[in-house]
C-alpha positions as a printed Julia matrix, in Angstrom:
509×3 Matrix{Float64}:
 -39.39   -0.54   80.48
 -36.06   -1.82   79.85
 -36.8    -2.19   76.08
 -37.27    1.65   76.21
 -34.2     2.46   78.21
 -31.9     1.05   75.51
 -33.04    3.5    72.52
 -32.84    6.5    74.82
 -29.2     5.61   75.62
 -28.3     5.13   71.93
 -30.09    8.89   71.33
 -28.12   10.11   74.15
 -24.89    8.84   72.77
 -25.45   10.17   69.47
 -26.55   13.9    70.91
 -23.19   13.73   72.92
 -21.11   13.06   69.96
 -22.81   16.0    67.81
 -22.0    18.27   70.72
 -18.29   17.69   70.36
 -17.21   20.64   68.45
 -17.6    23.14   65.5
 -17.1    20.64   62.85
 -19.94   18.29   64.53
 -22.4    21.23   64.7
 -21.98   22.23   61.01
 -22.45   18.7    59.82
 -25.5    18.27   61.98
 -26.82   21.64   60.81
 -26.22   20.73   57.08
 -27.75   17.36   57.93
 -31.07   18.51   59.42
 -31.24   21.42   56.77
 -33.76   19.74   54.46
 -36.11   18.8    57.4
 -35.79   22.2    58.99
 -36.61   23.83   55.45
 -39.61   21.7    54.95
 -40.82   22.52   58.4
 -40.24   26.22   57.77
 -42.06   26.25   54.45
 -45.06   24.53   55.77
 -45.33   27.12   58.53
 -45.03   29.81   56.13
 -47.45   28.41   53.71
 -50.11   27.68   56.62
 -49.42   31.22   58.06
 -50.08   32.96   54.62
 -53.11   30.95   54.08
 -54.5    31.7    57.31
 -53.64   35.41   56.58
 -55.42   35.43   53.43
 -58.67   34.19   55.0
 -58.85   36.47   57.68
 -59.68   39.92   56.04
 -59.63   41.81   59.43
 -55.89   41.46   59.96
 -53.97   44.98   59.4
 -51.46   45.03   56.58
 -48.45   45.98   58.79
 -49.42   43.27   61.32
 -49.36   40.58   58.3
 -45.98   41.83   57.18
 -44.58   41.93   60.67
 -45.73   38.13   61.07
 -43.9    37.28   57.71
 -40.87   38.96   58.61
 -40.82   37.01   61.83
 -41.45   33.64   59.9
 -38.67   34.75   57.28
 -36.25   35.02   60.31
 -33.48   32.19   60.15
 -33.98   31.6    64.03
 -37.54   30.2    62.87
 -35.31   27.4    61.58
 -35.01   26.31   65.21
 -38.21   25.48   66.72
 -36.55   23.69   69.71
 -35.21   27.23   70.69
 -38.63   28.62   70.96
 -39.69   25.47   73.07
 -36.86   26.22   75.42
 -38.08   29.97   75.62
 -41.68   28.77   76.55
 -40.35   27.09   79.56
 -39.04   30.24   81.03
 -41.71   32.51   80.01
 -45.19   31.6    81.3
 -47.02   34.32   79.25
 -45.82   32.63   76.01
 -46.14   28.75   77.18
 -49.84   28.88   76.2
 -49.4    30.0    72.78
 -49.17   27.35   70.17
 -47.17   29.43   67.47
 -43.27   29.22   67.92
 -42.13   32.86   67.39
 -39.7    35.21   69.06
 -40.8    38.56   70.23
 -38.49   40.23   67.97
 -35.9    39.4    65.13
 -32.44   39.84   66.18
 -30.12   41.7    63.72
 -27.39   38.99   64.25
 -27.97   35.23   64.78
 -25.36   32.81   66.08
 -26.09   29.66   64.01
 -23.59   27.42   65.68
 -24.87   28.57   69.3
 -28.58   27.87   68.29
 -27.57   24.54   66.97
 -25.71   23.47   70.03
 -28.59   24.71   72.4
 -30.91   22.34   70.55
 -28.86   19.51   70.8
 -28.23   20.09   74.4
 -32.08   20.51   75.01
 -33.01   17.41   73.21
 -30.14   15.46   75.05
 -31.65   17.0    78.49
 -34.9    15.86   77.5
 -33.79   12.41   76.74
 -31.92   12.11   80.1
 -34.73   13.27   81.93
 -36.82   10.35   80.46
 -34.2     8.0    81.05
 -34.16    9.15   84.9
 -37.94    8.54   84.9
 -37.9     5.03   83.39
 -35.01    4.36   85.81
 -36.91    5.52   88.8
 -39.79    3.2    87.62
 -37.78    0.21   87.14
 -36.31    0.77   90.66
 -40.07    1.11   92.17
 -41.02   -2.23   90.45
 -37.56   -3.75   91.62
 -38.06   -2.89   95.36
 -41.78   -3.89   95.18
 -40.94   -7.18   93.98
 -37.94   -7.57   96.58
 -37.99  -10.05   99.47
 -38.09   -7.19  102.23
 -41.2    -5.61  100.57
 -43.21   -8.86  100.3
 -45.48   -7.8   103.16
 -47.06   -5.2   100.7
 -50.87   -6.03   99.74
 -51.88   -6.56   96.19
 -53.63   -3.33   96.07
 -50.35   -1.29   96.81
 -48.58   -3.26   94.3
 -51.09   -2.55   91.71
 -51.17    0.92   92.53
 -47.3     1.25   92.16
 -47.68   -0.42   88.91
 -50.4     1.99   87.93
 -47.98    4.89   88.97
 -45.1     3.37   86.83
 -47.14    3.21   83.7
 -48.4     6.98   84.26
 -44.75    8.12   84.75
 -43.43    6.28   81.76
 -46.46    6.93   79.42
 -47.15   10.36   80.48
 -50.85    9.53   80.8
 -53.22    9.74   83.77
 -55.03    6.49   83.53
 -55.96    4.94   86.81
 -56.06    1.14   86.58
 -57.38    0.69   90.25
 -59.34    3.47   92.07
 -57.32    4.3    95.44
 -60.67    4.18   97.33
 -61.54    0.25   96.06
 -60.45   -2.37   98.42
 -58.94   -5.6    97.14
 -61.39   -8.38   97.83
 -59.9   -11.92   97.63
 -63.2   -13.41   96.84
 -64.0   -11.13   94.01
 -62.11  -13.21   91.2
 -63.88  -11.0    88.47
 -62.33   -7.77   89.83
 -59.05   -9.13   89.91
 -59.32  -10.65   86.39
 -60.31   -7.18   85.17
 -57.55   -5.62   86.86
 -55.0    -7.83   85.42
 -56.42   -7.66   82.09
 -56.12   -3.73   82.13
 -52.4    -3.99   83.1
 -51.79   -6.46   80.5
 -53.29   -4.04   77.88
 -51.09   -1.29   79.02
 -47.81   -3.04   79.47
 -47.14   -3.84   75.64
 -47.83   -0.08   74.67
 -44.97    1.42   77.17
 -42.38    0.89   74.71
 -44.39    2.68   71.9
 -45.77    5.4    74.02
 -42.33    6.17   75.32
 -40.98    6.32   71.71
 -43.73    8.47   70.6
 -43.22   10.9    73.79
 -39.45   11.1    72.51
 -39.99   11.34   68.98
 -39.16   15.04   68.61
 -35.96   14.38   70.58
 -34.5    11.33   69.23
 -31.61   11.28   66.69
 -32.66   12.1    63.14
 -33.6     9.23   60.78
 -31.22    7.17   58.95
 -32.09    9.13   55.43
 -31.25   12.42   57.17
 -28.06   11.16   59.1
 -26.72    9.44   55.55
 -27.78   11.64   52.82
 -24.48   13.88   52.84
 -22.15   10.74   52.76
 -24.43    9.3    50.21
 -24.16   12.24   47.79
 -20.51   12.6    48.33
 -19.97    9.03   47.68
 -22.01    9.1    44.47
 -20.56   12.15   43.17
 -17.1    10.91   43.83
 -17.94    7.63   42.25
 -19.47    9.2    39.28
 -16.2    11.5    39.0
 -13.95    8.86   39.73
 -15.49    6.58   37.0
 -15.54    9.16   34.32
 -11.85    9.97   35.07
 -10.74    6.31   35.11
 -12.82    5.93   31.64
 -10.84    8.72   30.33
  -7.5     7.85   31.44
  -7.98    3.99   31.13
  -4.67    3.56   29.11
  -2.81    5.61   31.48
  -3.93    3.56   34.51
  -2.95    0.31   32.81
   0.56    1.68   32.2
   0.82    2.68   35.7
  -0.46   -0.49   37.12
   2.16   -2.33   34.8
   5.02    0.11   35.75
   4.17   -0.52   39.61
   4.03   -4.25   39.28
   7.38   -4.27   37.17
   9.01   -2.02   39.91
   7.92   -3.85   42.8
   8.95   -7.04   41.07
  12.31   -5.62   40.35
  12.71   -4.23   43.83
  12.07   -7.55   45.37
  14.08   -9.52   43.12
  17.28   -7.43   43.02
  17.22   -6.43   46.82
  15.76   -9.18   48.6
  15.89  -12.32   46.43
  19.24  -11.86   44.69
  21.08  -11.14   48.16
  19.47  -14.15   49.61
  20.36  -16.51   46.66
  23.96  -15.3    46.73
  24.03  -15.65   50.35
  23.02  -19.34   50.04
  25.58  -20.08   47.13
  28.16  -18.68   49.48
  27.3   -21.01   52.41
  26.53  -23.94   50.01
  29.02  -23.97   47.47
  31.85  -21.28   48.82
  31.18  -19.02   45.8
  32.38  -15.61   46.53
  30.55  -12.44   45.18
  32.73   -9.75   46.41
  36.37   -9.97   44.81
  38.73   -6.98   44.03
  41.58   -8.83   42.6
  42.12  -12.32   41.59
  45.17  -14.43   42.95
  46.29  -15.57   39.44
  46.79  -11.72   38.36
  48.76  -10.95   41.7
  50.79  -13.94   41.28
  51.59  -12.95   37.69
  52.79   -9.46   38.66
  54.79  -10.89   41.47
  56.78  -12.94   39.02
  57.31  -10.35   36.56
  58.88   -8.13   39.44
  61.16  -10.92   40.35
  62.32  -11.47   36.82
  62.72   -7.91   36.13
  64.94   -7.48   39.48
  67.16  -10.58   38.5
  67.58   -9.64   35.07
  68.73   -6.11   36.16
  71.0    -7.35   38.97
  72.75   -9.87   36.95
  73.92   -6.91   34.36
  75.97   -5.12   37.22
  77.12   -8.24   39.19
  77.3   -11.87   39.69
  74.38  -12.53   41.97
  72.55  -15.75   42.97
  69.07  -15.58   41.55
  67.45  -17.44   44.77
  69.06  -14.92   46.87
  67.3   -11.91   44.85
  64.07  -13.84   44.77
  64.12  -14.19   48.66
  64.85  -10.54   48.99
  62.08   -9.51   46.4
  59.52  -11.75   48.29
  60.24   -9.64   51.42
  59.92   -6.46   49.53
  63.94   -5.79   49.52
  64.98   -3.96   45.98
  68.44   -3.17   47.27
  69.9    -4.54   43.98
  68.14   -2.06   42.14
  67.98    0.88   44.58
  72.02    0.88   44.57
  72.16    1.33   40.82
  69.28    3.52   41.06
  71.02    6.01   43.3
  74.1     5.9    41.19
  72.1     6.66   38.1
  70.31    9.8    39.89
  73.65   11.49   39.98
  73.46   12.34   36.27
  69.53   12.02   35.66
  69.59   13.49   32.22
  72.44   11.75   30.68
  71.48    8.37   32.37
  67.83    8.91   31.3
  68.84    8.78   27.69
  72.03    6.71   27.48
  72.08    4.81   31.14
  69.74    2.61   33.13
  67.83    5.09   35.1
  64.33    4.46   33.28
  64.58    0.81   33.79
  65.28    1.21   37.5
  62.25    3.35   37.5
  60.09    1.04   35.78
  61.01   -1.83   38.1
  60.01    0.56   41.01
  56.62    1.2    39.38
  56.33   -2.53   39.06
  57.01   -2.73   42.68
  54.47   -0.2    43.7
  51.92   -2.2    41.42
  52.6    -5.52   43.31
  52.29   -3.65   46.69
  48.86   -2.11   45.64
  48.1    -5.79   44.61
  48.92   -7.22   47.79
  46.9    -4.53   49.71
  43.9    -5.28   47.44
  44.43   -9.11   48.22
  44.27   -8.21   51.84
  41.07   -6.41   51.33
  39.68   -8.98   49.29
  40.32  -11.55   51.96
  38.53   -9.27   54.44
  35.51   -9.02   52.18
  35.46  -12.9    51.61
  35.37  -13.36   55.12
  32.52  -10.96   55.91
  30.8   -11.76   52.56
  27.76  -13.23   54.28
  27.17  -10.4    56.68
  27.06   -7.93   53.76
  24.79  -10.16   51.57
  22.3   -10.2    54.68
  22.77   -6.58   55.47
  22.05   -5.54   51.77
  18.54   -7.06   52.37
  17.74   -5.33   55.56
  16.4    -2.06   54.0
  14.27   -3.66   51.5
  13.06   -6.26   54.18
  12.29   -3.65   56.51
  10.31   -1.15   54.2
   8.26   -4.38   52.94
   7.57   -5.28   56.47
   6.85   -1.69   57.7
   4.31   -1.55   54.63
   2.62   -4.98   55.32
   2.38   -4.05   59.16
   0.81   -0.8    58.45
  -1.65   -2.37   55.96
  -2.39   -4.91   58.68
  -3.16   -2.93   61.43
  -5.53   -0.67   59.15
  -7.32   -3.86   58.07
  -7.65   -5.13   61.92
  -8.62   -1.52   62.85
 -11.4    -1.85   60.31
 -12.33   -5.37   61.17
 -12.12   -4.87   64.97
 -14.17   -1.75   65.1
 -17.4    -3.32   66.57
 -15.35   -5.05   69.07
 -13.31   -1.95   69.96
 -16.52    0.05   70.39
 -17.9    -2.7    72.67
 -15.15   -2.79   74.93
 -15.19    1.1    75.15
 -18.91    0.77   76.18
 -18.25   -1.77   78.62
 -15.53    0.16   80.3
 -17.61    3.33   80.5
 -20.72    1.41   82.06
 -18.45   -0.33   84.39
 -17.2     2.78   85.52
 -20.86    4.36   85.87
 -21.87    1.34   87.91
 -18.78    1.72   90.26
 -19.74    5.63   90.96
 -23.22    4.69   91.38
 -22.4     2.12   94.05
 -19.87    4.22   95.67
 -21.82    7.75   95.71
 -25.5     6.14   95.92
 -24.68    3.81   98.97
 -22.51    6.47  100.98
 -25.64    8.07  102.8
 -27.26    4.56  103.18
 -23.96    2.96  104.67
 -23.75    6.02  107.28
 -27.61    5.53  108.19
 -27.4     1.64  108.41
 -24.3     1.8   110.75
 -26.15    3.86  113.1
 -29.39    2.01  112.8
 -27.94   -1.64  112.09
 -30.14   -1.87  109.04
 -29.5    -3.47  105.72
 -28.26   -1.1   103.08
 -30.89   -0.46  100.4
 -30.18    1.86   97.41
 -33.01    4.59   96.6
 -35.37    3.32   93.88
 -33.73    5.87   91.28
 -30.13    4.5    92.08
 -31.49    1.02   92.02
 -33.25    1.38   88.71
 -30.14    3.05   87.17
 -28.15    0.05   88.07
 -30.7    -2.17   86.75
 -30.46   -0.27   83.05
 -26.62   -0.29   83.32
 -26.64   -3.99   83.89
 -28.92   -4.32   81.1
 -26.61   -2.22   78.75
 -23.81   -4.63   80.12
 -25.92   -7.7    78.55
 -26.6    -5.9    75.29
 -22.87   -5.52   74.8
 -22.06   -8.66   75.9
 -23.17  -10.38   73.08
 -20.53   -9.08   71.02
 -17.69  -10.75   73.32
 -16.16  -14.14   71.91
 -17.54  -17.14   73.78
 -15.11  -19.84   72.13
 -13.89  -22.86   74.31
 -10.1   -21.57   73.73
  -8.56  -18.5    74.26
  -9.33  -15.74   71.67
  -8.62  -12.16   70.57
 -10.54   -8.89   71.13
  -9.81   -5.49   69.53
  -9.36   -2.58   71.93
  -8.2     0.8    71.65
  -4.75   -0.31   72.36
  -4.59   -3.29   69.99
  -5.57   -6.74   69.98
  -5.81   -8.52   73.54
  -5.91  -12.1    74.36
  -9.28  -13.09   76.23
 -10.0   -16.03   78.58
 -11.99  -18.93   77.21
 -15.85  -18.69   77.69
 -15.57  -14.88   77.94
 -18.95  -13.96   77.39
 -20.1   -16.72   79.78
 -17.91  -15.49   82.69
 -18.99  -11.84   81.82
 -22.6   -12.8    82.25
 -22.01  -14.59   85.48
 -20.35  -11.2    86.89
 -23.36   -9.34   85.64
 -25.77  -11.75   87.7
 -23.79  -11.42   90.53
 -24.15   -7.57   90.46
 -27.81   -8.18   89.96
 -28.31  -10.65   92.83
 -26.4    -8.53   95.29
 -28.7    -7.4    98.08
 -28.51   -3.55   97.5
């Protein structure tokens, strides 16, 4: 019975996913279209053949029947099966037809109706199997050990009938169990043993019309798209083979230059700065500034000696501190007659000395800026590598997340399924035992779940056992992919999880 429950759960999940929206409905309708067309064509051919053999049918009746068969709603035989459940007059008819062909048909509505109907049938069968499992569990429990062997066999017979949909009677209700009749005991046990292996196959045959489509139907659209895409891509690559080679070469060259210029080169310069004291950033050299300053001193000393007897050391001291009074006194006198002194006087020389002074001041400013750059050169080198490093790290991180998401898909699905099943168990124990707790408090009796609830609990724990096989069981801490990313797990996670399942199963409900 448990082997029959697990495929039903898989089919129910599949139909739930297909009923998620318009796109899912359209995809399912297109997927199942070949099967629908095949079924529809066989019905049409069979109907035409039967009408050709029956000469008594009126031509108008034949055309009406063909018009019904040609209706698009005939592609949905499940819809007619649903109608037969609500119409007793039509429930006995074997042919699946609508009383009239509507003018407009909501294809997506019919597809959704079909999916929900199949899901309801699977859920109903799942409930029947869970009830059967609960009956067997309660029959074999400690508080029910007083039941006779005949009652147990009757319960087993009822369970087999519920599961397989048959009316076979392994044991007649009027027959009494005789402990001395060993041949009767052997015969009954043999009958039960013959029926039990066929339960799973009989359930599968019952649910064949409601189970998910075959693998070929589910995968033919992706297969066609994949083959067509591969064919177009291969032809495009063949035609542009040289272009692809050039693109790949250019991409590799660009990536190599990007890494070497924006990551490796700044890091190399930073190492040389730390190790050898080499400076990369320099605005003006010290030799150039010293040469300009000596030229300014010589120009001021020579200019001052022409007008007075001065001490060169005093003039040099004043120039070092930015004092050009020796030049500015003559400059102010020369500016009284600028045109005459520009040609015949010393005005031009005084102006050139001031230009040299401006050049020296600019050089000193550049020297101060150069000193600031040198003191922060390592910071600039490291900062220059940050954008390139962050971009490469972001690309590598995104690629790692995509690969991890693809690799951890099965474990992520396992964790999600386990969370859903544990929630169902919690709801089952909370709502399924509420009335039982109230009755037990009044009668001081033990709490026992109904047969259906207990069967569902056993089915849910069976699902947990199935998904537990995907959990890691290493002796050290591991990692497990979840919807929120990778989470660390305890050692022997699977063993401890199975222990928790056994604790749930061993609890006296």
